[in-house]
């Protein structure tokens, strides 16, 4: 996938999916492997891009995160009475939300939790009974990880970050920013199991320090019934609520589904937990990515044939400098004082003479204008 690296523009929607399909020979070989089998692969229909969308502009969010001012849950300039947003954490105490969650989007569609379903638009993924489909997940979100589930369906993990792995069936996939997962979804269900043909798709944040974590929603639709419109969304999700509250005003549906599905007699499996284990009360066991295995071993011929002499070895030392900026070999990128595209030749010459670091081994003007992040021993 691709996305902007300027500030937090990704949260404004400057991203998209890129699918590089395997060769027909490799796919045929993969389908013959145990636990894989035949599957439908249509990336234009079965790719889910997740985004934790902010109502504020990316410039404001980036400034609040990076300036030290942090985030105030308000649209006004903070004053002495303003209450700083309390950072949310996961069950292991790790920071989850340094800024407040607004809403989640799947392929650009979603719902703020205060908005009725009938006023929203959700992404719908249509399948036929008796088949197996390849789904792709793209973690385009900026901050919040999602624990993804398809109600009443197992997710057979098939690839991670573009690499095929031995199938591993799980109930949840936890997807963090920048990650990609492929899974196979089996639609071998009876007519009674299909029912109205509508199943919730949830992505739940990992927050446990607040009463209700936040969610992102979509719908899995079987083509044995008409595709739903927004008047039917609420019933799709409320069908999984055991409480008196409607899903329109809280996130109880996903919680109820997990509580009734994952029990002490039926432990669920979650892939890619950022912690060792869930508490026993969750009835969820973790599978970590280091437990996945390659579907096929890497052949010697797959590796680049590069001959590197000792004198050609390059060492890149990545670190965070004293000023809080990231540095490589004690140097960080400094933008020129003027945009290079608007300068004439004499202006470019001044920039080159005074601001451009020409060689890491040669003292340059840059060294004179910046405070070293790492002191010499």
Tab-separated table of C-alpha atoms in Angstrom:
chain	number	residue	atom	x	y	z
A	1	UNK	CA	0.000	0.000	0.000
A	2	UNK	CA	1.082	3.599	-0.397
A	3	UNK	CA	0.522	6.675	1.764
A	4	UNK	CA	1.716	10.198	2.396
A	5	UNK	CA	4.709	10.729	4.660
A	6	UNK	CA	4.007	14.426	5.183
A	7	UNK	CA	2.797	15.095	8.710
A	8	UNK	CA	-0.295	13.006	9.379
A	9	UNK	CA	-1.859	13.351	5.928
A	10	UNK	CA	-2.625	9.644	5.937
A	11	UNK	CA	-5.496	10.399	8.319
A	12	UNK	CA	-6.885	12.781	5.680
A	13	UNK	CA	-7.137	9.869	3.253
A	14	UNK	CA	-3.877	10.147	1.311
A	15	UNK	CA	-3.326	6.408	0.977
A	16	UNK	CA	-4.403	3.466	-1.153
A	17	UNK	CA	-3.960	-0.253	-1.703
A	18	UNK	CA	-1.418	-1.816	-4.064
A	19	UNK	CA	-1.851	-5.516	-4.822
A	20	UNK	CA	1.044	-7.458	-6.346
A	21	UNK	CA	-0.388	-10.809	-7.369
A	22	UNK	CA	1.667	-13.980	-7.244
A	23	UNK	CA	2.457	-15.877	-10.432
A	24	UNK	CA	-0.153	-18.442	-11.557
A	25	UNK	CA	2.381	-21.236	-10.965
A	26	UNK	CA	2.964	-20.152	-7.361
A	27	UNK	CA	-0.765	-19.877	-6.654
A	28	UNK	CA	-1.411	-23.304	-8.158
A	29	UNK	CA	1.357	-24.709	-5.976
A	30	UNK	CA	-0.082	-22.966	-2.897
A	31	UNK	CA	-3.612	-24.264	-3.511
A	32	UNK	CA	-2.242	-27.810	-3.476
A	33	UNK	CA	-0.823	-27.354	0.023
A	34	UNK	CA	-2.670	-28.906	3.018
A	35	UNK	CA	-5.279	-26.590	4.468
A	36	UNK	CA	-5.326	-24.201	1.509
A	37	UNK	CA	-7.427	-25.509	-1.385
A	38	UNK	CA	-9.059	-23.550	-4.164
A	39	UNK	CA	-10.169	-19.959	-3.536
A	40	UNK	CA	-11.556	-16.909	-5.297
A	41	UNK	CA	-9.088	-14.028	-5.488
A	42	UNK	CA	-10.609	-10.673	-6.476
A	43	UNK	CA	-8.595	-7.888	-4.786
A	44	UNK	CA	-10.936	-5.180	-6.096
A	45	UNK	CA	-13.821	-6.734	-4.142
A	46	UNK	CA	-12.217	-8.278	-1.074
A	47	UNK	CA	-9.564	-5.837	0.148
A	48	UNK	CA	-10.284	-4.010	3.432
A	49	UNK	CA	-8.339	-0.829	4.225
A	50	UNK	CA	-8.705	0.310	7.848
A	51	UNK	CA	-8.402	3.942	8.917
A	52	UNK	CA	-8.856	5.632	12.308
A	53	UNK	CA	-10.220	8.864	10.885
A	54	UNK	CA	-9.899	12.146	12.774
A	55	UNK	CA	-12.402	14.965	12.355
A	56	UNK	CA	-9.584	17.445	12.902
A	57	UNK	CA	-7.155	18.178	10.084
A	58	UNK	CA	-3.958	16.172	9.937
A	59	UNK	CA	-1.919	19.338	10.593
A	60	UNK	CA	-3.710	19.909	13.910
A	61	UNK	CA	-3.383	16.268	14.973
A	62	UNK	CA	0.306	16.151	14.045
A	63	UNK	CA	1.019	19.395	15.908
A	64	UNK	CA	-0.744	18.176	19.044
A	65	UNK	CA	1.187	14.910	18.984
A	66	UNK	CA	4.637	16.264	18.204
A	67	UNK	CA	4.701	19.665	19.926
A	68	UNK	CA	4.339	18.470	23.487
A	69	UNK	CA	1.056	20.386	23.799
A	70	UNK	CA	-0.710	17.049	23.361
A	71	UNK	CA	-4.404	16.665	22.704
A	72	UNK	CA	-7.367	18.462	24.219
A	73	UNK	CA	-10.757	16.952	23.559
A	74	UNK	CA	-12.133	20.203	22.253
A	75	UNK	CA	-12.309	22.208	19.048
A	76	UNK	CA	-11.231	25.369	20.854
A	77	UNK	CA	-7.740	26.659	21.610
A	78	UNK	CA	-6.880	25.207	25.062
A	79	UNK	CA	-7.060	27.655	27.978
A	80	UNK	CA	-6.264	27.297	31.680
A	81	UNK	CA	-9.558	25.479	32.274
A	82	UNK	CA	-9.139	22.993	29.441
A	83	UNK	CA	-8.892	19.343	30.390
A	84	UNK	CA	-6.144	17.424	28.675
A	85	UNK	CA	-7.322	14.247	26.955
A	86	UNK	CA	-6.472	11.219	29.140
A	87	UNK	CA	-4.321	8.784	27.202
A	88	UNK	CA	-6.012	5.389	26.877
A	89	UNK	CA	-4.197	2.114	27.490
A	90	UNK	CA	-4.547	-1.570	26.712
A	91	UNK	CA	-4.863	-4.364	29.270
A	92	UNK	CA	-1.065	-4.547	29.660
A	93	UNK	CA	-0.768	-0.815	30.413
A	94	UNK	CA	0.653	0.172	27.015
A	95	UNK	CA	-0.459	3.469	25.488
A	96	UNK	CA	-3.146	3.009	22.831
A	97	UNK	CA	-4.708	6.402	22.194
A	98	UNK	CA	-2.657	9.569	22.722
A	99	UNK	CA	-5.498	11.419	20.980
A	100	UNK	CA	-9.212	10.728	21.171
A	101	UNK	CA	-10.790	8.306	18.734
A	102	UNK	CA	-13.309	9.858	16.369
A	103	UNK	CA	-14.449	7.131	13.977
A	104	UNK	CA	-13.145	4.157	12.019
A	105	UNK	CA	-13.441	3.652	8.275
A	106	UNK	CA	-13.231	0.532	6.143
A	107	UNK	CA	-12.624	1.456	2.509
A	108	UNK	CA	-13.668	5.012	3.279
A	109	UNK	CA	-16.995	4.184	4.923
A	110	UNK	CA	-17.946	4.052	8.583
A	111	UNK	CA	-19.954	5.586	11.387
A	112	UNK	CA	-19.359	7.813	14.371
A	113	UNK	CA	-20.796	6.075	17.443
A	114	UNK	CA	-23.247	8.945	18.054
A	115	UNK	CA	-24.751	8.640	14.563
A	116	UNK	CA	-27.691	6.371	13.819
A	117	UNK	CA	-26.998	3.594	11.322
A	118	UNK	CA	-29.668	4.889	8.959
A	119	UNK	CA	-27.623	8.075	8.513
A	120	UNK	CA	-24.409	6.207	7.712
A	121	UNK	CA	-22.853	4.193	4.918
A	122	UNK	CA	-20.899	1.004	5.587
A	123	UNK	CA	-18.759	-1.097	3.254
A	124	UNK	CA	-20.439	-4.335	2.179
A	125	UNK	CA	-18.587	-7.436	0.974
A	126	UNK	CA	-20.759	-9.864	-0.982
A	127	UNK	CA	-19.992	-13.586	-1.176
A	128	UNK	CA	-21.719	-16.745	-2.438
A	129	UNK	CA	-22.302	-19.896	-0.366
A	130	UNK	CA	-20.035	-22.907	-0.780
A	131	UNK	CA	-16.858	-21.085	-1.751
A	132	UNK	CA	-13.574	-19.897	-0.275
A	133	UNK	CA	-12.447	-16.303	-0.674
A	134	UNK	CA	-9.120	-14.567	-0.245
A	135	UNK	CA	-9.483	-11.361	1.778
A	136	UNK	CA	-6.732	-8.795	2.214
A	137	UNK	CA	-6.437	-6.474	5.225
A	138	UNK	CA	-4.466	-3.215	5.053
A	139	UNK	CA	-3.652	-1.386	8.291
A	140	UNK	CA	-3.728	2.204	7.025
A	141	UNK	CA	-4.610	3.608	10.442
A	142	UNK	CA	-2.305	6.103	12.089
A	143	UNK	CA	-2.587	5.203	15.783
A	144	UNK	CA	-5.158	2.616	16.815
A	145	UNK	CA	-4.751	-1.116	16.227
A	146	UNK	CA	-7.894	-3.113	15.472
A	147	UNK	CA	-8.874	-6.608	16.579
A	148	UNK	CA	-10.779	-7.783	13.495
A	149	UNK	CA	-13.538	-10.403	13.493
A	150	UNK	CA	-16.129	-11.647	10.986
A	151	UNK	CA	-19.143	-12.797	12.973
A	152	UNK	CA	-19.652	-16.592	12.843
A	153	UNK	CA	-16.714	-17.071	10.459
A	154	UNK	CA	-13.174	-18.318	11.057
A	155	UNK	CA	-10.258	-16.468	9.454
A	156	UNK	CA	-7.628	-18.746	7.922
A	157	UNK	CA	-4.457	-16.623	7.819
A	158	UNK	CA	-2.686	-17.204	4.521
A	159	UNK	CA	-0.174	-14.375	4.069
A	160	UNK	CA	1.532	-11.700	6.111
A	161	UNK	CA	3.082	-8.550	4.632
A	162	UNK	CA	3.075	-10.103	1.170
A	163	UNK	CA	4.612	-13.446	2.187
A	164	UNK	CA	2.623	-16.687	2.022
A	165	UNK	CA	2.435	-18.616	5.299
A	166	UNK	CA	1.074	-21.989	6.325
A	167	UNK	CA	-2.669	-21.596	6.999
A	168	UNK	CA	-3.568	-20.839	10.598
A	169	UNK	CA	-7.229	-20.607	11.578
A	170	UNK	CA	-8.088	-17.876	14.085
A	171	UNK	CA	-11.092	-15.941	15.348
A	172	UNK	CA	-9.398	-12.530	15.386
A	173	UNK	CA	-6.584	-10.782	13.539
A	174	UNK	CA	-5.050	-7.809	15.325
A	175	UNK	CA	-3.797	-5.389	12.703
A	176	UNK	CA	-1.530	-2.469	13.575
A	177	UNK	CA	-0.591	0.555	11.499
A	178	UNK	CA	1.288	-0.443	8.349
A	179	UNK	CA	0.606	-4.175	8.580
A	180	UNK	CA	-1.006	-6.386	5.930
A	181	UNK	CA	-2.669	-9.755	6.368
A	182	UNK	CA	-4.385	-12.082	3.906
A	183	UNK	CA	-6.838	-14.720	5.065
A	184	UNK	CA	-9.139	-17.291	3.487
A	185	UNK	CA	-12.832	-17.128	4.369
A	186	UNK	CA	-14.918	-20.276	3.922
A	187	UNK	CA	-18.612	-19.784	3.092
A	188	UNK	CA	-19.664	-23.446	3.440
A	189	UNK	CA	-22.768	-22.738	5.493
A	190	UNK	CA	-26.207	-24.309	5.460
A	191	UNK	CA	-29.301	-22.322	4.522
A	192	UNK	CA	-30.272	-22.117	8.190
A	193	UNK	CA	-26.788	-20.915	9.169
A	194	UNK	CA	-26.879	-18.230	6.478
A	195	UNK	CA	-30.273	-16.979	7.643
A	196	UNK	CA	-30.782	-13.438	6.401
A	197	UNK	CA	-27.321	-13.536	4.832
A	198	UNK	CA	-25.942	-10.588	6.825
A	199	UNK	CA	-23.013	-10.817	9.280
A	200	UNK	CA	-21.213	-7.973	11.096
A	201	UNK	CA	-17.548	-7.267	10.471
A	202	UNK	CA	-15.926	-5.583	13.481
A	203	UNK	CA	-12.579	-4.016	14.175
A	204	UNK	CA	-12.194	-3.204	17.878
A	205	UNK	CA	-9.481	-1.006	19.378
A	206	UNK	CA	-7.339	-2.503	22.148
A	207	UNK	CA	-8.362	0.082	24.742
A	208	UNK	CA	-9.354	-1.330	28.142
A	209	UNK	CA	-8.913	1.787	30.301
A	210	UNK	CA	-12.299	3.135	29.157
A	211	UNK	CA	-15.716	1.476	29.579
A	212	UNK	CA	-16.180	0.719	25.885
A	213	UNK	CA	-13.439	0.361	23.311
A	214	UNK	CA	-14.094	1.904	19.918
A	215	UNK	CA	-15.033	-0.018	16.810
A	216	UNK	CA	-15.069	0.147	13.035
A	217	UNK	CA	-17.819	-1.678	11.169
A	218	UNK	CA	-18.669	-3.285	7.833
A	219	UNK	CA	-21.012	-6.059	6.658
A	220	UNK	CA	-20.457	-9.500	5.113
A	221	UNK	CA	-23.374	-10.220	2.763
A	222	UNK	CA	-24.401	-13.526	1.184
A	223	UNK	CA	-25.889	-13.096	-2.288
A	224	UNK	CA	-28.814	-15.384	-1.421
A	225	UNK	CA	-30.529	-12.249	-0.080
A	226	UNK	CA	-30.717	-8.644	-1.372
A	227	UNK	CA	-27.897	-6.301	-0.413
A	228	UNK	CA	-28.930	-4.257	2.631
A	229	UNK	CA	-29.378	-0.511	2.683
A	230	UNK	CA	-28.802	1.703	5.707
A	231	UNK	CA	-32.309	1.061	7.056
A	232	UNK	CA	-31.209	-2.518	7.773
A	233	UNK	CA	-27.762	-1.860	9.262
A	234	UNK	CA	-28.957	-1.517	12.839
A	235	UNK	CA	-30.743	-4.875	12.785
A	236	UNK	CA	-27.584	-6.567	11.452
A	237	UNK	CA	-25.603	-5.468	14.489
A	238	UNK	CA	-28.382	-5.559	17.080
A	239	UNK	CA	-28.886	-9.249	16.290
A	240	UNK	CA	-25.649	-9.825	18.231
A	241	UNK	CA	-26.569	-7.713	21.258
A	242	UNK	CA	-27.721	-9.498	24.412
A	243	UNK	CA	-28.171	-6.256	26.344
A	244	UNK	CA	-30.993	-3.740	26.387
A	245	UNK	CA	-28.946	-1.015	24.742
A	246	UNK	CA	-29.012	-0.495	20.998
A	247	UNK	CA	-25.760	-0.708	19.041
A	248	UNK	CA	-26.578	2.770	17.789
A	249	UNK	CA	-25.661	4.308	21.135
A	250	UNK	CA	-22.865	2.088	22.379
A	251	UNK	CA	-20.500	-0.669	21.283
A	252	UNK	CA	-22.128	-3.498	23.232
A	253	UNK	CA	-22.857	-5.688	20.189
A	254	UNK	CA	-19.277	-6.625	19.487
A	255	UNK	CA	-18.650	-7.106	23.198
A	256	UNK	CA	-21.685	-9.350	23.542
A	257	UNK	CA	-20.666	-11.381	20.487
A	258	UNK	CA	-17.180	-11.985	21.887
A	259	UNK	CA	-18.508	-12.797	25.366
A	260	UNK	CA	-20.947	-15.371	24.026
A	261	UNK	CA	-18.538	-16.829	21.450
A	262	UNK	CA	-15.318	-16.957	23.482
A	263	UNK	CA	-15.982	-18.984	26.640
A	264	UNK	CA	-13.987	-21.198	28.969
A	265	UNK	CA	-15.263	-24.152	26.948
A	266	UNK	CA	-14.516	-22.482	23.612
A	267	UNK	CA	-11.296	-20.488	23.796
A	268	UNK	CA	-10.889	-18.102	20.851
A	269	UNK	CA	-7.610	-17.457	19.049
A	270	UNK	CA	-6.217	-14.018	18.212
A	271	UNK	CA	-3.260	-13.508	15.896
A	272	UNK	CA	-0.649	-10.781	16.421
A	273	UNK	CA	-1.247	-9.778	20.050
A	274	UNK	CA	1.122	-6.943	21.063
A	275	UNK	CA	1.353	-8.537	24.503
A	276	UNK	CA	2.101	-12.077	25.671
A	277	UNK	CA	-1.423	-13.060	26.696
A	278	UNK	CA	-4.925	-11.784	27.250
A	279	UNK	CA	-6.204	-12.055	30.839
A	280	UNK	CA	-7.885	-15.422	31.412
A	281	UNK	CA	-11.280	-13.715	31.760
A	282	UNK	CA	-11.165	-12.786	28.057
A	283	UNK	CA	-11.124	-16.463	27.002
A	284	UNK	CA	-8.795	-15.515	24.143
A	285	UNK	CA	-5.411	-17.123	23.515
A	286	UNK	CA	-2.705	-15.335	21.540
A	287	UNK	CA	-0.823	-16.562	18.497
A	288	UNK	CA	2.234	-14.429	17.824
A	289	UNK	CA	3.684	-13.766	14.395
A	290	UNK	CA	6.871	-15.654	15.236
A	291	UNK	CA	4.703	-18.757	15.456
A	292	UNK	CA	3.718	-18.503	11.799
A	293	UNK	CA	5.670	-20.583	9.287
A	294	UNK	CA	6.515	-19.902	5.662
A	295	UNK	CA	4.325	-21.815	3.240
A	296	UNK	CA	7.408	-22.488	1.107
A	297	UNK	CA	11.065	-22.231	2.151
A	298	UNK	CA	13.087	-19.426	0.630
A	299	UNK	CA	15.162	-20.827	-2.217
A	300	UNK	CA	18.735	-19.750	-2.784
A	301	UNK	CA	17.701	-18.539	-6.229
A	302	UNK	CA	15.189	-16.134	-4.622
A	303	UNK	CA	17.971	-14.211	-2.899
A	304	UNK	CA	19.881	-11.423	-4.684
A	305	UNK	CA	23.378	-12.338	-5.834
A	306	UNK	CA	25.331	-9.424	-4.411
A	307	UNK	CA	29.065	-9.523	-3.809
A	308	UNK	CA	30.072	-6.999	-1.148
A	309	UNK	CA	33.635	-6.399	-0.075
A	310	UNK	CA	34.596	-5.313	3.402
A	311	UNK	CA	35.334	-1.806	2.166
A	312	UNK	CA	31.792	-1.570	0.735
A	313	UNK	CA	30.035	-2.280	4.023
A	314	UNK	CA	27.759	0.561	5.089
A	315	UNK	CA	26.619	0.837	8.680
A	316	UNK	CA	23.430	2.806	9.373
A	317	UNK	CA	22.940	3.649	13.043
A	318	UNK	CA	19.297	4.624	13.632
A	319	UNK	CA	18.517	6.531	16.814
A	320	UNK	CA	16.484	9.321	18.363
A	321	UNK	CA	18.499	12.460	18.954
A	322	UNK	CA	18.446	14.674	22.011
A	323	UNK	CA	16.044	17.068	20.286
A	324	UNK	CA	13.515	14.277	19.791
A	325	UNK	CA	14.152	13.961	16.060
A	326	UNK	CA	15.186	10.703	14.429
A	327	UNK	CA	18.776	10.521	13.235
A	328	UNK	CA	20.886	8.206	11.096
A	329	UNK	CA	24.567	8.171	11.941
A	330	UNK	CA	23.939	11.206	14.178
A	331	UNK	CA	22.458	13.247	11.312
A	332	UNK	CA	18.885	14.229	10.590
A	333	UNK	CA	17.184	15.738	7.573
A	334	UNK	CA	16.898	19.536	7.627
A	335	UNK	CA	14.660	21.215	5.078
A	336	UNK	CA	16.277	24.055	3.094
A	337	UNK	CA	15.376	27.602	4.081
A	338	UNK	CA	13.560	28.082	0.742
A	339	UNK	CA	11.825	25.628	-1.608
A	340	UNK	CA	14.382	24.546	-4.208
A	341	UNK	CA	11.822	24.599	-7.018
A	342	UNK	CA	11.304	28.370	-6.743
A	343	UNK	CA	14.979	29.412	-6.576
A	344	UNK	CA	17.062	30.698	-9.473
A	345	UNK	CA	20.593	29.477	-10.085
A	346	UNK	CA	22.206	31.973	-7.717
A	347	UNK	CA	19.743	31.062	-4.951
A	348	UNK	CA	20.465	27.373	-5.459
A	349	UNK	CA	24.178	28.086	-5.248
A	350	UNK	CA	23.712	29.772	-1.854
A	351	UNK	CA	21.747	26.794	-0.550
A	352	UNK	CA	24.374	24.372	-1.825
A	353	UNK	CA	27.208	26.340	-0.274
A	354	UNK	CA	25.644	27.037	3.119
A	355	UNK	CA	23.063	24.367	3.816
A	356	UNK	CA	23.875	21.208	1.903
A	357	UNK	CA	25.830	18.408	3.591
A	358	UNK	CA	27.994	17.056	0.781
A	359	UNK	CA	29.772	14.177	2.474
A	360	UNK	CA	29.444	12.512	5.841
A	361	UNK	CA	33.240	12.308	6.074
A	362	UNK	CA	33.811	15.988	5.336
A	363	UNK	CA	33.059	18.828	7.734
A	364	UNK	CA	30.226	20.879	6.251
A	365	UNK	CA	28.266	23.986	7.018
A	366	UNK	CA	25.484	21.775	8.400
A	367	UNK	CA	27.700	20.730	11.277
A	368	UNK	CA	28.278	24.376	12.186
A	369	UNK	CA	24.564	25.237	12.184
A	370	UNK	CA	23.207	22.372	14.261
A	371	UNK	CA	23.769	21.060	17.736
A	372	UNK	CA	25.130	17.503	17.630
A	373	UNK	CA	22.607	14.956	18.915
A	374	UNK	CA	25.288	12.484	19.923
A	375	UNK	CA	28.433	13.671	21.681
A	376	UNK	CA	31.858	12.408	20.713
A	377	UNK	CA	33.341	10.036	23.291
